[in-house]
PDB file of N, CA and C in Angstrom:
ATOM      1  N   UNK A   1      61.314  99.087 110.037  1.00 64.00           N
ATOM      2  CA  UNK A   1      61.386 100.495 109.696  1.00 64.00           C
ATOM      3  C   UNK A   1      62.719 101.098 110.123  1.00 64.00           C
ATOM      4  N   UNK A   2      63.126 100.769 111.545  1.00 83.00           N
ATOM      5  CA  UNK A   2      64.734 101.325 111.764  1.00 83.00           C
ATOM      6  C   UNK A   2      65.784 100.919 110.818  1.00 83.00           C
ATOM      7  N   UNK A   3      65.229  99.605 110.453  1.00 84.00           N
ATOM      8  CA  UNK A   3      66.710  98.546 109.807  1.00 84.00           C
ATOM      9  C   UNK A   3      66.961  99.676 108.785  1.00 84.00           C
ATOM     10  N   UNK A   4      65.939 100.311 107.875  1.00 88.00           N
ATOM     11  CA  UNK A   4      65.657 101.000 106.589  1.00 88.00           C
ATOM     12  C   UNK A   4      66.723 102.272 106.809  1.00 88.00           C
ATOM     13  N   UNK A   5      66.373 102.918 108.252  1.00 90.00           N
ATOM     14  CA  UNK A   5      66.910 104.094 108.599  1.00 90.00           C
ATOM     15  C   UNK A   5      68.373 104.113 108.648  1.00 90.00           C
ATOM     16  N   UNK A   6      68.637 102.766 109.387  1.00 90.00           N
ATOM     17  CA  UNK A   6      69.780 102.787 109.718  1.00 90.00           C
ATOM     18  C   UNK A   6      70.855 102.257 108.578  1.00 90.00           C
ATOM     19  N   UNK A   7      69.966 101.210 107.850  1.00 91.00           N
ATOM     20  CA  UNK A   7      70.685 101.202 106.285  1.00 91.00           C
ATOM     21  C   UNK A   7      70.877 102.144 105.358  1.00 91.00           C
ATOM     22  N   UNK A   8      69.667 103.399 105.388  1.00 91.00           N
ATOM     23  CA  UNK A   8      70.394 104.590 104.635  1.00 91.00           C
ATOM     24  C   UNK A   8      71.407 105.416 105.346  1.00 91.00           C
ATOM     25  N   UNK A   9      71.436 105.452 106.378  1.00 93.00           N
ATOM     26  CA  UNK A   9      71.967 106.656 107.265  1.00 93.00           C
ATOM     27  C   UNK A   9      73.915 105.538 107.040  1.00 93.00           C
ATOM     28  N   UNK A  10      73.852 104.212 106.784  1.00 92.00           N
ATOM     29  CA  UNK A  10      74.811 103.633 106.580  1.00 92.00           C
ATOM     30  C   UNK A  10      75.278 104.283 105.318  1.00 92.00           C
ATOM     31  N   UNK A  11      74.388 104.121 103.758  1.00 92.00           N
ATOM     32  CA  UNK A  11      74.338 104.112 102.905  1.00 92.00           C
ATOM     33  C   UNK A  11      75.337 105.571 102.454  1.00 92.00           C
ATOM     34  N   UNK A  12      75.224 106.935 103.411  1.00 92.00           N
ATOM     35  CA  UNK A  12      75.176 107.739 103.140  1.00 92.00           C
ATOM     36  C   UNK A  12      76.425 108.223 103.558  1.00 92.00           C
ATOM     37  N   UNK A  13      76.682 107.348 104.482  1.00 92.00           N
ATOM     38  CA  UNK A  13      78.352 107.863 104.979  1.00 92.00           C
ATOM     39  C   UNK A  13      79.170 107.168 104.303  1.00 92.00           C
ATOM     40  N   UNK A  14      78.811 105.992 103.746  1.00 92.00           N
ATOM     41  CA  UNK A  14      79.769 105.338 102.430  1.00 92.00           C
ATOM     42  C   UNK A  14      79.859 106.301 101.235  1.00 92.00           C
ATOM     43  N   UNK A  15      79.275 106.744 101.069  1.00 91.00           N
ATOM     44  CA  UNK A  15      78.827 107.731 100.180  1.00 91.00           C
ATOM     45  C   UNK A  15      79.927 108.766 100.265  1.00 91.00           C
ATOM     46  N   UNK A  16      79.476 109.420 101.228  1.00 88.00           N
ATOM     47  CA  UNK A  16      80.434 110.399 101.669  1.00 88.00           C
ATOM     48  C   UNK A  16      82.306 109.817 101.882  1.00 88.00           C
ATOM     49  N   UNK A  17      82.748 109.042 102.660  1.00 90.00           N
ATOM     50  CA  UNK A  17      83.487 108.387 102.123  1.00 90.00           C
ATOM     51  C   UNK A  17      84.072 108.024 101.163  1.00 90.00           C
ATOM     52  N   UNK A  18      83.424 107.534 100.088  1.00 89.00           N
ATOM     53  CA  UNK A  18      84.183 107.447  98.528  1.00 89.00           C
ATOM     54  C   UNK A  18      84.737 108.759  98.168  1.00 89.00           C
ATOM     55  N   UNK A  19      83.783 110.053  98.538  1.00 87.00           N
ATOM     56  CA  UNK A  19      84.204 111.337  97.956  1.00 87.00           C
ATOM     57  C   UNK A  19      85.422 111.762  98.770  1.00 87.00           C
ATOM     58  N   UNK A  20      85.223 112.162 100.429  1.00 91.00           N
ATOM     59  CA  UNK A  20      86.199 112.490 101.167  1.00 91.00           C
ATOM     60  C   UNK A  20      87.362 111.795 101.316  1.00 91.00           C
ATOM     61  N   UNK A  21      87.839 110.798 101.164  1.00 90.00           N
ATOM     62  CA  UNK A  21      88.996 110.170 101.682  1.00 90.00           C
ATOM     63  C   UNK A  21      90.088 110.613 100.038  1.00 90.00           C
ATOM     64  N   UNK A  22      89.898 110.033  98.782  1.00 90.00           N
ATOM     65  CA  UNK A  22      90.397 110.680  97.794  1.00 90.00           C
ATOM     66  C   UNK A  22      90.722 111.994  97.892  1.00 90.00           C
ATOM     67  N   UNK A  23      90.113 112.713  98.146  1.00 90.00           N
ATOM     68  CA  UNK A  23      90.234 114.359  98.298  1.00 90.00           C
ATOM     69  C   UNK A  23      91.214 114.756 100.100  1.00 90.00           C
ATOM     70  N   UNK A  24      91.042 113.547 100.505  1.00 91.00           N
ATOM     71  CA  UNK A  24      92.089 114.079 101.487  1.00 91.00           C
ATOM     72  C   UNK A  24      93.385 113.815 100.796  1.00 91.00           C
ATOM     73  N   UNK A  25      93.636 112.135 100.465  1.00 92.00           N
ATOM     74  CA  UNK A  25      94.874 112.320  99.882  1.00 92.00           C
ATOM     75  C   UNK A  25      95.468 113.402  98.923  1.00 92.00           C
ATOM     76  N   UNK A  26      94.414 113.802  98.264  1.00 93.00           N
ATOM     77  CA  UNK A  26      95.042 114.680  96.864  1.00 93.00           C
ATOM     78  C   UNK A  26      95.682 116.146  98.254  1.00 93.00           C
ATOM     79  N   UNK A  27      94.800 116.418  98.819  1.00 94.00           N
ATOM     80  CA  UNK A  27      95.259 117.460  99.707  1.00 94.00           C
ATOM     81  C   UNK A  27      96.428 117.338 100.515  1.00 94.00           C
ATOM     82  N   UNK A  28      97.000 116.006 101.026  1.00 93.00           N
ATOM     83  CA  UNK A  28      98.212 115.686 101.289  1.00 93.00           C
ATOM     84  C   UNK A  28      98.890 115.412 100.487  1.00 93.00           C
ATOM     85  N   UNK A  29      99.157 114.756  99.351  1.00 93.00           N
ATOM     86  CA  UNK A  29      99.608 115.072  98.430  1.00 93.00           C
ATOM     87  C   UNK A  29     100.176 116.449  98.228  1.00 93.00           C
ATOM     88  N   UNK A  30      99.464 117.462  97.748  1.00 94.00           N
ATOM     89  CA  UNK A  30      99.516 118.594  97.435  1.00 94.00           C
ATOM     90  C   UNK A  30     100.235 119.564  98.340  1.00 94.00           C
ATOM     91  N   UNK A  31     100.217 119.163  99.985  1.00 94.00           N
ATOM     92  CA  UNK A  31     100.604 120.122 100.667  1.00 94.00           C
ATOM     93  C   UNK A  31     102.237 119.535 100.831  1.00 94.00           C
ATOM     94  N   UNK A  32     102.383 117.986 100.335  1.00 92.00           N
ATOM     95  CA  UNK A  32     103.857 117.630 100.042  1.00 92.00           C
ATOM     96  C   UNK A  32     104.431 117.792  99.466  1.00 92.00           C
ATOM     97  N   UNK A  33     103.868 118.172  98.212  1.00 91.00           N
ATOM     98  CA  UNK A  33     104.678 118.604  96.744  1.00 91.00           C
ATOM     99  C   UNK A  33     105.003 120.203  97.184  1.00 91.00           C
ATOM    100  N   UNK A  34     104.289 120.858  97.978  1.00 94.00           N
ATOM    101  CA  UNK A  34     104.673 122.073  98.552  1.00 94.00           C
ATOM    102  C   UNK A  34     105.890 122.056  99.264  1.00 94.00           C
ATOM    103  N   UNK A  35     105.402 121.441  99.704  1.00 94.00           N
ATOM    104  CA  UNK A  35     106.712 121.416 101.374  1.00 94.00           C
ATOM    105  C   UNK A  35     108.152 120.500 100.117  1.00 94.00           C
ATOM    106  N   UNK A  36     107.694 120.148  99.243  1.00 91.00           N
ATOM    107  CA  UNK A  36     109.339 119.491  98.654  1.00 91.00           C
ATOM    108  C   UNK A  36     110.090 117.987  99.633  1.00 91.00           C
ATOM    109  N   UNK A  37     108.632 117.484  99.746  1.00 90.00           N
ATOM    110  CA  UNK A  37     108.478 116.381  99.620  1.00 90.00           C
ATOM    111  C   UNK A  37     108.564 115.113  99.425  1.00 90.00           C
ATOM    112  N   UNK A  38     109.831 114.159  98.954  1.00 85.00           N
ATOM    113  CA  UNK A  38     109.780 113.238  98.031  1.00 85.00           C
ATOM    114  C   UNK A  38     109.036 111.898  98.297  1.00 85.00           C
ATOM    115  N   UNK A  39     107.846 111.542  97.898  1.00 86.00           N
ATOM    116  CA  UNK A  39     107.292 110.099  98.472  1.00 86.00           C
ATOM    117  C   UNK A  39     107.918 109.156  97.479  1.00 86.00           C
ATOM    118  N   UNK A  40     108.065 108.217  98.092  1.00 83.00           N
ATOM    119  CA  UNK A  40     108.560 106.582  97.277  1.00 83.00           C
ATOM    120  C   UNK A  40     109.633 106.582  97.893  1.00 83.00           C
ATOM    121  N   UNK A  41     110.382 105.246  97.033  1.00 79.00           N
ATOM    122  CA  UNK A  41     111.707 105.281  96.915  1.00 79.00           C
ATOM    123  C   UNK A  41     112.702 105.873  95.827  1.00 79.00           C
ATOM    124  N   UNK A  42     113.656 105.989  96.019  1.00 79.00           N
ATOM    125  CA  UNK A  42     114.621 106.958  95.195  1.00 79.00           C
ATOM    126  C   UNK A  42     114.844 106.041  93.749  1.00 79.00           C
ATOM    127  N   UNK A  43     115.063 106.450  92.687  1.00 81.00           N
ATOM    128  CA  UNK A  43     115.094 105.815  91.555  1.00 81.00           C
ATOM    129  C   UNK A  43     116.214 105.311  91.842  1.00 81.00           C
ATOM    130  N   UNK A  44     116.323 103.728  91.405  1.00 80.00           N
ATOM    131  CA  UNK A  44     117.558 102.799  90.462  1.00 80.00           C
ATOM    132  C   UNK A  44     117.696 102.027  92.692  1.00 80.00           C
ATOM    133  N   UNK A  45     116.981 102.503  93.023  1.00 77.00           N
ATOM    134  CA  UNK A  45     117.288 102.130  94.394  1.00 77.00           C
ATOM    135  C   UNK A  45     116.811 100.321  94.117  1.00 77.00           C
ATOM    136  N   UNK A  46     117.412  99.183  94.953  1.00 79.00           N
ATOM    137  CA  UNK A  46     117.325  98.015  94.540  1.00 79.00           C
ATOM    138  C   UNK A  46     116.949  97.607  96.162  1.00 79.00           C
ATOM    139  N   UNK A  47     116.018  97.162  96.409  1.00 80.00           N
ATOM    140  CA  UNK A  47     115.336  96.726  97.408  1.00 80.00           C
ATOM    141  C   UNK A  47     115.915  95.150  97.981  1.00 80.00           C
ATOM    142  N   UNK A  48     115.886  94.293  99.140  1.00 82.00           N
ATOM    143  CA  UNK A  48     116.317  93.504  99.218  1.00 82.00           C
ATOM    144  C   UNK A  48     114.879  92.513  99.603  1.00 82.00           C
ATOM    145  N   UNK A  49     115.013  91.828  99.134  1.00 77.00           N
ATOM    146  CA  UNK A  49     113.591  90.427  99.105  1.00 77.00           C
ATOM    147  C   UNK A  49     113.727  89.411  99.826  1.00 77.00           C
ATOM    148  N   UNK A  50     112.728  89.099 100.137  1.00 75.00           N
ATOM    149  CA  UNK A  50     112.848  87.904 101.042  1.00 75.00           C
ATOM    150  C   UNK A  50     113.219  86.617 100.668  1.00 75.00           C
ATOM    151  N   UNK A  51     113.454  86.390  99.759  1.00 74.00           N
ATOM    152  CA  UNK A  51     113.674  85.589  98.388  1.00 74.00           C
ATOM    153  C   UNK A  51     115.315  85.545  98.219  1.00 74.00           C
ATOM    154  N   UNK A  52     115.572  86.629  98.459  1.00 79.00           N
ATOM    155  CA  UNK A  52     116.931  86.403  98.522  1.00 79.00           C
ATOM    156  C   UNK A  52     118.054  85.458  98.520  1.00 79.00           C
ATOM    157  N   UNK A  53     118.033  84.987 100.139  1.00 79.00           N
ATOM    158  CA  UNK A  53     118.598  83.803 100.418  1.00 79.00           C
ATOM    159  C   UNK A  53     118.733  82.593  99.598  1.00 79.00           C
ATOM    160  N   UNK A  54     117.713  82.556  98.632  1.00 78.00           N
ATOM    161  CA  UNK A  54     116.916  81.008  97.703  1.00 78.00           C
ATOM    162  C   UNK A  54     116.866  81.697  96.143  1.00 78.00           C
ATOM    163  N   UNK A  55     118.037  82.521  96.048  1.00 81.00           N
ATOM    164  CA  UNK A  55     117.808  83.263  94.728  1.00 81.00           C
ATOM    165  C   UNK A  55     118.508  82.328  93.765  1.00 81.00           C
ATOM    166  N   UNK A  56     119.568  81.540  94.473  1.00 85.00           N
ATOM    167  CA  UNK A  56     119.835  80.321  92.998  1.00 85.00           C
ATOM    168  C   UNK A  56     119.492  78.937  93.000  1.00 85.00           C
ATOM    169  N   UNK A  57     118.319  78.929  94.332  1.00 80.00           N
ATOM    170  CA  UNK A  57     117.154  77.734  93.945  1.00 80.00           C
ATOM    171  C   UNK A  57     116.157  77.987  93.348  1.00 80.00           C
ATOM    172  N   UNK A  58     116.019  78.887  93.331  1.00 78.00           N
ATOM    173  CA  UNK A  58     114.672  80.162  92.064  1.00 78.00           C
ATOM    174  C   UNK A  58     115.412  79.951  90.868  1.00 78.00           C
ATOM    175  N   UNK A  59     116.592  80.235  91.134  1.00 82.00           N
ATOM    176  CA  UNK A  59     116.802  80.475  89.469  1.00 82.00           C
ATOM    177  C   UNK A  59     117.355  79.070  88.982  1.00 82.00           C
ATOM    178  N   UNK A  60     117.669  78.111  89.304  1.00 84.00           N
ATOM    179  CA  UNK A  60     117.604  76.987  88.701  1.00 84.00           C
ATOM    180  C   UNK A  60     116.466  75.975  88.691  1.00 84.00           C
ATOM    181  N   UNK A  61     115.446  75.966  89.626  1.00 79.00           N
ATOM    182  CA  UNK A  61     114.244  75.828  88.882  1.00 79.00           C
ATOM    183  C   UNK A  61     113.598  76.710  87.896  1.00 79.00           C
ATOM    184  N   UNK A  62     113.457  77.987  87.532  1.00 81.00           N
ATOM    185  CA  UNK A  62     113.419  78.781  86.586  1.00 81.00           C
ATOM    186  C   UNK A  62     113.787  78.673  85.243  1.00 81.00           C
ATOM    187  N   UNK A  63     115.419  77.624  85.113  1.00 86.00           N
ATOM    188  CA  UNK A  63     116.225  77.499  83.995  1.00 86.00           C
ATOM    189  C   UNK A  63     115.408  76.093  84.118  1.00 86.00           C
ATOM    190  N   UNK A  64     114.662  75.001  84.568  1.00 84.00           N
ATOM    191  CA  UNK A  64     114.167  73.914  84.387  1.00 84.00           C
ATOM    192  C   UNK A  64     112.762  74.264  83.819  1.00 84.00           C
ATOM    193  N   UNK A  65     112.602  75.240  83.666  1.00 83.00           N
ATOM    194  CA  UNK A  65     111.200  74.952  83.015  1.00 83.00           C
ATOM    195  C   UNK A  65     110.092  75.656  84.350  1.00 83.00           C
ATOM    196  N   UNK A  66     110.354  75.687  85.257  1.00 77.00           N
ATOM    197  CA  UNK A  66     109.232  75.463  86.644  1.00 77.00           C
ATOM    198  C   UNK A  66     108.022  76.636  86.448  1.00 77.00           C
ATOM    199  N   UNK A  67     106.816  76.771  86.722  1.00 75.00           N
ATOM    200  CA  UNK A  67     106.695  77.950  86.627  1.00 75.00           C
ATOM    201  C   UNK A  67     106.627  79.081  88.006  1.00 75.00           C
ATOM    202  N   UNK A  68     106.537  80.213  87.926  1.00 70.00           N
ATOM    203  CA  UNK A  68     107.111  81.238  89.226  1.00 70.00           C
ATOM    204  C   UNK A  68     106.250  80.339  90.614  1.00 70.00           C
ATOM    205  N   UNK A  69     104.851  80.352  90.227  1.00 68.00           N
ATOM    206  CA  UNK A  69     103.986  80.320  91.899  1.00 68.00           C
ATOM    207  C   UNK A  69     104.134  78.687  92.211  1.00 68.00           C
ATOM    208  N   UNK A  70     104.647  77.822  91.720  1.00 66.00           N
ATOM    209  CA  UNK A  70     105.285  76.435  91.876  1.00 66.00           C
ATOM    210  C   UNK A  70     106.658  77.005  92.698  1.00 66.00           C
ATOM    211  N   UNK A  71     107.747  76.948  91.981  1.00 63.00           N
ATOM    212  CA  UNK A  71     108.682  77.323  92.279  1.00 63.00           C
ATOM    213  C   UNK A  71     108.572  78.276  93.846  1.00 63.00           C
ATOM    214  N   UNK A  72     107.409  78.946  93.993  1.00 64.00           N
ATOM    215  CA  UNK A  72     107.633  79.554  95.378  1.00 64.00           C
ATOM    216  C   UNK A  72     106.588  78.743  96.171  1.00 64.00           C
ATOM    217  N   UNK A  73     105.638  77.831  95.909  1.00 64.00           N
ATOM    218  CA  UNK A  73     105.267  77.607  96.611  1.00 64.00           C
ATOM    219  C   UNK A  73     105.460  75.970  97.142  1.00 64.00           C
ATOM    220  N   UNK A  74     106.104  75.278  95.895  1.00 61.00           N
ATOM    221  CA  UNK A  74     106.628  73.687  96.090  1.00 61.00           C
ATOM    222  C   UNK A  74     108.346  73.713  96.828  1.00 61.00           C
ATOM    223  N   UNK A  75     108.825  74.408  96.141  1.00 56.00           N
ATOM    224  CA  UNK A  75     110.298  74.305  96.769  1.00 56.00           C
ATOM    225  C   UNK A  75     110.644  75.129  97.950  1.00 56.00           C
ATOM    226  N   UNK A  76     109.915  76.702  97.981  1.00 59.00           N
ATOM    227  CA  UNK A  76     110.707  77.154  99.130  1.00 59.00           C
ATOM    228  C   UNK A  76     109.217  77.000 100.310  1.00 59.00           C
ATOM    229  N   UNK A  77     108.242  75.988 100.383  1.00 61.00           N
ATOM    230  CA  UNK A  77     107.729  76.011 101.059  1.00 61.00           C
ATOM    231  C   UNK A  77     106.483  77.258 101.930  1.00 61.00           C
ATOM    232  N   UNK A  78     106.138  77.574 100.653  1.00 58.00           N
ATOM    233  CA  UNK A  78     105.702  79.087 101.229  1.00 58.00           C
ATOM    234  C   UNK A  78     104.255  79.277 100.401  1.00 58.00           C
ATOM    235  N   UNK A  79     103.520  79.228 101.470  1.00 52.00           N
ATOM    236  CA  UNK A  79     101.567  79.355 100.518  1.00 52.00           C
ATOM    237  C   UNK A  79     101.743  81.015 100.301  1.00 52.00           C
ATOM    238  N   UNK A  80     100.898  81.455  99.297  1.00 50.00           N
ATOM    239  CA  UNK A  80     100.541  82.604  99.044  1.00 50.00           C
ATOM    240  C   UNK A  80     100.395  84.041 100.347  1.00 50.00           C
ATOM    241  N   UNK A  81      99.290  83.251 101.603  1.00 47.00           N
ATOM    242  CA  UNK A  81      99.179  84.218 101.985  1.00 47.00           C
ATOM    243  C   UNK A  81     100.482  84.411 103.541  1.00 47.00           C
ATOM    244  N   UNK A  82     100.657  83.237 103.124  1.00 49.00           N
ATOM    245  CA  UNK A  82     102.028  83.238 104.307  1.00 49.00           C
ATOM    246  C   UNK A  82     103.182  84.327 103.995  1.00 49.00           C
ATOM    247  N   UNK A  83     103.168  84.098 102.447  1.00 49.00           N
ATOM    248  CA  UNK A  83     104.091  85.215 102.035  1.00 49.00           C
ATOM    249  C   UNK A  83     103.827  86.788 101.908  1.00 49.00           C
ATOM    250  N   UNK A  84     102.442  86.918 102.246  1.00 47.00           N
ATOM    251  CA  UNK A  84     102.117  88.317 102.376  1.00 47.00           C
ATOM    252  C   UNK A  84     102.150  88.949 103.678  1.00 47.00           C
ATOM    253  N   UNK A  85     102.403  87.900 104.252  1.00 44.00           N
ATOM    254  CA  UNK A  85     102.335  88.182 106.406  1.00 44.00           C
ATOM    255  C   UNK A  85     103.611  88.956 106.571  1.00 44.00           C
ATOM    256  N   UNK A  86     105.033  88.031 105.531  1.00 44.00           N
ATOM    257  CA  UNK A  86     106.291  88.699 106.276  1.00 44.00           C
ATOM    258  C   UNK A  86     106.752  89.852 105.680  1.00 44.00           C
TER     259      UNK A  86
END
């Protein structure tokens, strides 16, 4: 009988959750576009990658045919989620 209670009383703050957290952002949002704000990065701005260093061992396996998640994960030694760590 608690498990029930405590699974709706769970149920209900997820609930609440889906609604409140959206509506906070829009409200920060909103109070940034006030204040003049700019979020992101600045247009034409060119970011530097980690990839970098190995940008013309990318690109000559690239001109061989290789395909992208080979190419990053056979040659420069790098599994998927390793590359999301750095």
């Amino acid at each position: 009988m608690t498990h029930k209670i405590l699974l709706t009383i769970f149920a209900l703050l997820a609930e609440l959750a889906r609604y409140y957290v959206p509506e906070r952002t829009k409200q920060r949002l909103r109070a940034c576009r006030k204040q003049s704000i700019v979020l992101g990065k600045p247009k034409g701005v060119v970011q530097q990658s980690m990839y970098d260093a190995d940008r013309q061992r990318i690109l000559h396996r690239r001109a061989l045919g290789w395909l992208r998640t080979i190419t990053v994960d056979v040659s420069l030694n790098c599994d998927k989620l390793l590359c999301l760590r750095k």
